[in-house]
Amino acid sequence: MPNPSAHRKRDRYHYGDLRAALIGAAIELMGERGVRNFSLAEVSRRLGVAVSAPYAHFAERDDLLAAVAVQAYQLFYAALAPAIEQFSDPADRLAGMARSYVRFASAHRPLFELLYTAGLDKSRYPEIEAAEQPLVAAFLDCVHALCDGNEALSHDLATAVEADAHGHAMALLYGDFGQGDIAVEEAADRAARATLALVAGRQLLRSSPPPA
Amino acid sequence: MPNPSAHRKRDRYHYGDLRAALIGAAIELMGERGVRNFSLAEVSRRLGVAVSAPYAHFAERDDLLAAVAVQAYQLFYAALAPAIEQFSDPADRLAGMARSYVRFASAHRPLFELLYTAGLDKSRYPEIEAAEQPLVAAFLDCVHALCDGNEALSHDLATAVEADAHGHAMALLYGDFGQGDIAVEEAADRAARATLALVAGRQLLRSSPPPA
DNA sequence: GTCTATACCCGGATAGAC
DNA sequence: GTCTATCCGGGTATAGAC
């Protein structure tokens, strides 16, 4: 009796959930060839289904990518959640989130690239923005304690910390941090420390504008 | 007597410098359709030359992109130079560079995207790295005065400031800063202020690692 | 829901004439 | 150095059978 989970990819077959299989295979393919070389046809081939099969689930190519993006944000948020819960000190919590942010970019590089460098037209897909929302809110929430109810400052600090985490992630993926686990942890460390520096100097985020 | 500069694009013609024209048209095309939808064929069409003509100057498609990237880094550096010269105070100078960094990303978006989100295989093009060098050095140089000759701290601060500037630029291009000149200046302002906060808290960049 | 088959378009790249 | 012509491969998307 053949175990369903043991089906080889090349078996042409009815999937219980082709939609989910497409999403999974899309992630895998993006990981191998980069987001820019992703194609619906290749995904179909890998699953052993006809190139037309996906159109029963997604009206067009980008709709599949959008579905992947939604899942990516959920995973992203889940990756940050432990840091949020782990630290009671607000500064440490923010630093932990920055660290997790960089780690996520490395551990799920194709997803991260899909979200930020793939040029998906997010305005066409409100569900992506909705999926991003909890992540932004997480930064904002945990920053409040540091800002004594000052909403403007909270927003400034949240933006700065996100930019910091994002910038370190980009530097890791595309810059000169090198590769390997050591590089990841170094970048994550730097992001965490820079976060602490931003927190320490946060009053300057609202000071009079620096010279033009 | 026809003015050469008045030639319409569609005139088929011998260019004095097709190579330069290709680079210019490539930038224009990337601006309209995004880097990912750039094609050599379309560039040729716009210049009114045969699709095979570019191959007299570039062995393959990506070689043209690499040439554009080199020019982009030169322009990028030129955009930062005024800020470097304008400020004598090291902190203000860094802040000014961060501000110019964000402005450049907005003013030359296609070039910025080519450099950082196009996935060009830079390792294949040493000339790109060479062109990037002055920019990295500029950050490093102007950070030294703030770090009392501490090389390690200089490197940390330079990395943090670059990540900060880059992160704000990405937030402006892809995030929720909105559009328009106001958004640009707001993002640039935030990047500058965050830089000052990083400078103020710079000793924390070398402190004991924050909790994992 | 998935198949087969196909129409269509486009880009990269090369050969050989001028 | 540029042209014309062409080959090749690949992707998107649709029609219609099962």
Short mmCIF file of N, CA and C in Angstrom, two decimals, chain A residues 193 197, chain B residues 146-148 150 153 157 198-208:
data_model
loop_
_atom_site.label_atom_id
_atom_site.label_comp_id
_atom_site.label_asym_id
_atom_site.label_seq_id
_atom_site.Cartn_x
_atom_site.Cartn_y
_atom_site.Cartn_z
N ARG A 193 22.78 45.66 18.51
CA ARG A 193 23.51 46.72 19.20
C ARG A 193 23.14 48.09 18.68
N ALA A 197 21.72 51.45 20.57
CA ALA A 197 22.26 52.79 20.41
C ALA A 197 21.16 53.78 20.01
N LEU B 146 35.24 60.48 14.87
CA LEU B 146 34.33 60.27 15.99
C LEU B 146 34.77 59.13 16.90
N CYS B 147 35.75 58.38 16.46
CA CYS B 147 36.06 57.14 17.16
C CYS B 147 37.46 57.12 17.75
N ASP B 148 38.12 58.26 17.79
CA ASP B 148 39.42 58.35 18.45
C ASP B 148 40.39 57.27 17.97
N ASN B 150 39.90 54.41 17.09
CA ASN B 150 39.46 53.03 17.34
C ASN B 150 38.92 52.43 16.04
N LEU B 153 35.63 50.26 16.31
CA LEU B 153 34.44 51.08 16.52
C LEU B 153 34.08 51.86 15.24
N LEU B 157 30.49 51.69 13.48
CA LEU B 157 29.64 52.87 13.27
C LEU B 157 29.35 53.08 11.79
N LEU B 198 22.63 57.40 16.46
CA LEU B 198 23.63 56.33 16.44
C LEU B 198 24.99 56.86 16.91
N VAL B 199 25.33 58.03 16.44
CA VAL B 199 26.60 58.63 16.84
C VAL B 199 26.62 58.86 18.35
N ALA B 200 25.52 59.39 18.84
CA ALA B 200 25.46 59.69 20.27
C ALA B 200 25.57 58.41 21.11
N GLY B 201 25.00 57.33 20.60
CA GLY B 201 25.03 56.09 21.37
C GLY B 201 26.09 55.12 20.89
N ARG B 202 27.07 55.60 20.19
CA ARG B 202 28.00 54.72 19.48
C ARG B 202 28.78 53.78 20.39
N GLN B 203 29.00 54.18 21.63
CA GLN B 203 29.75 53.28 22.51
C GLN B 203 29.02 51.96 22.71
N LEU B 204 27.72 51.98 22.54
CA LEU B 204 26.93 50.76 22.71
C LEU B 204 27.16 49.77 21.58
N LEU B 205 27.72 50.26 20.48
CA LEU B 205 27.97 49.36 19.34
C LEU B 205 29.06 48.34 19.67
N ARG B 206 29.86 48.66 20.68
CA ARG B 206 30.96 47.76 21.05
C ARG B 206 30.75 47.12 22.41
N SER B 207 29.60 47.35 22.99
CA SER B 207 29.38 46.82 24.33
C SER B 207 29.21 45.31 24.27
N SER B 208 29.09 44.72 25.43
CA SER B 208 28.90 43.27 25.48
C SER B 208 27.63 42.93 24.71
#
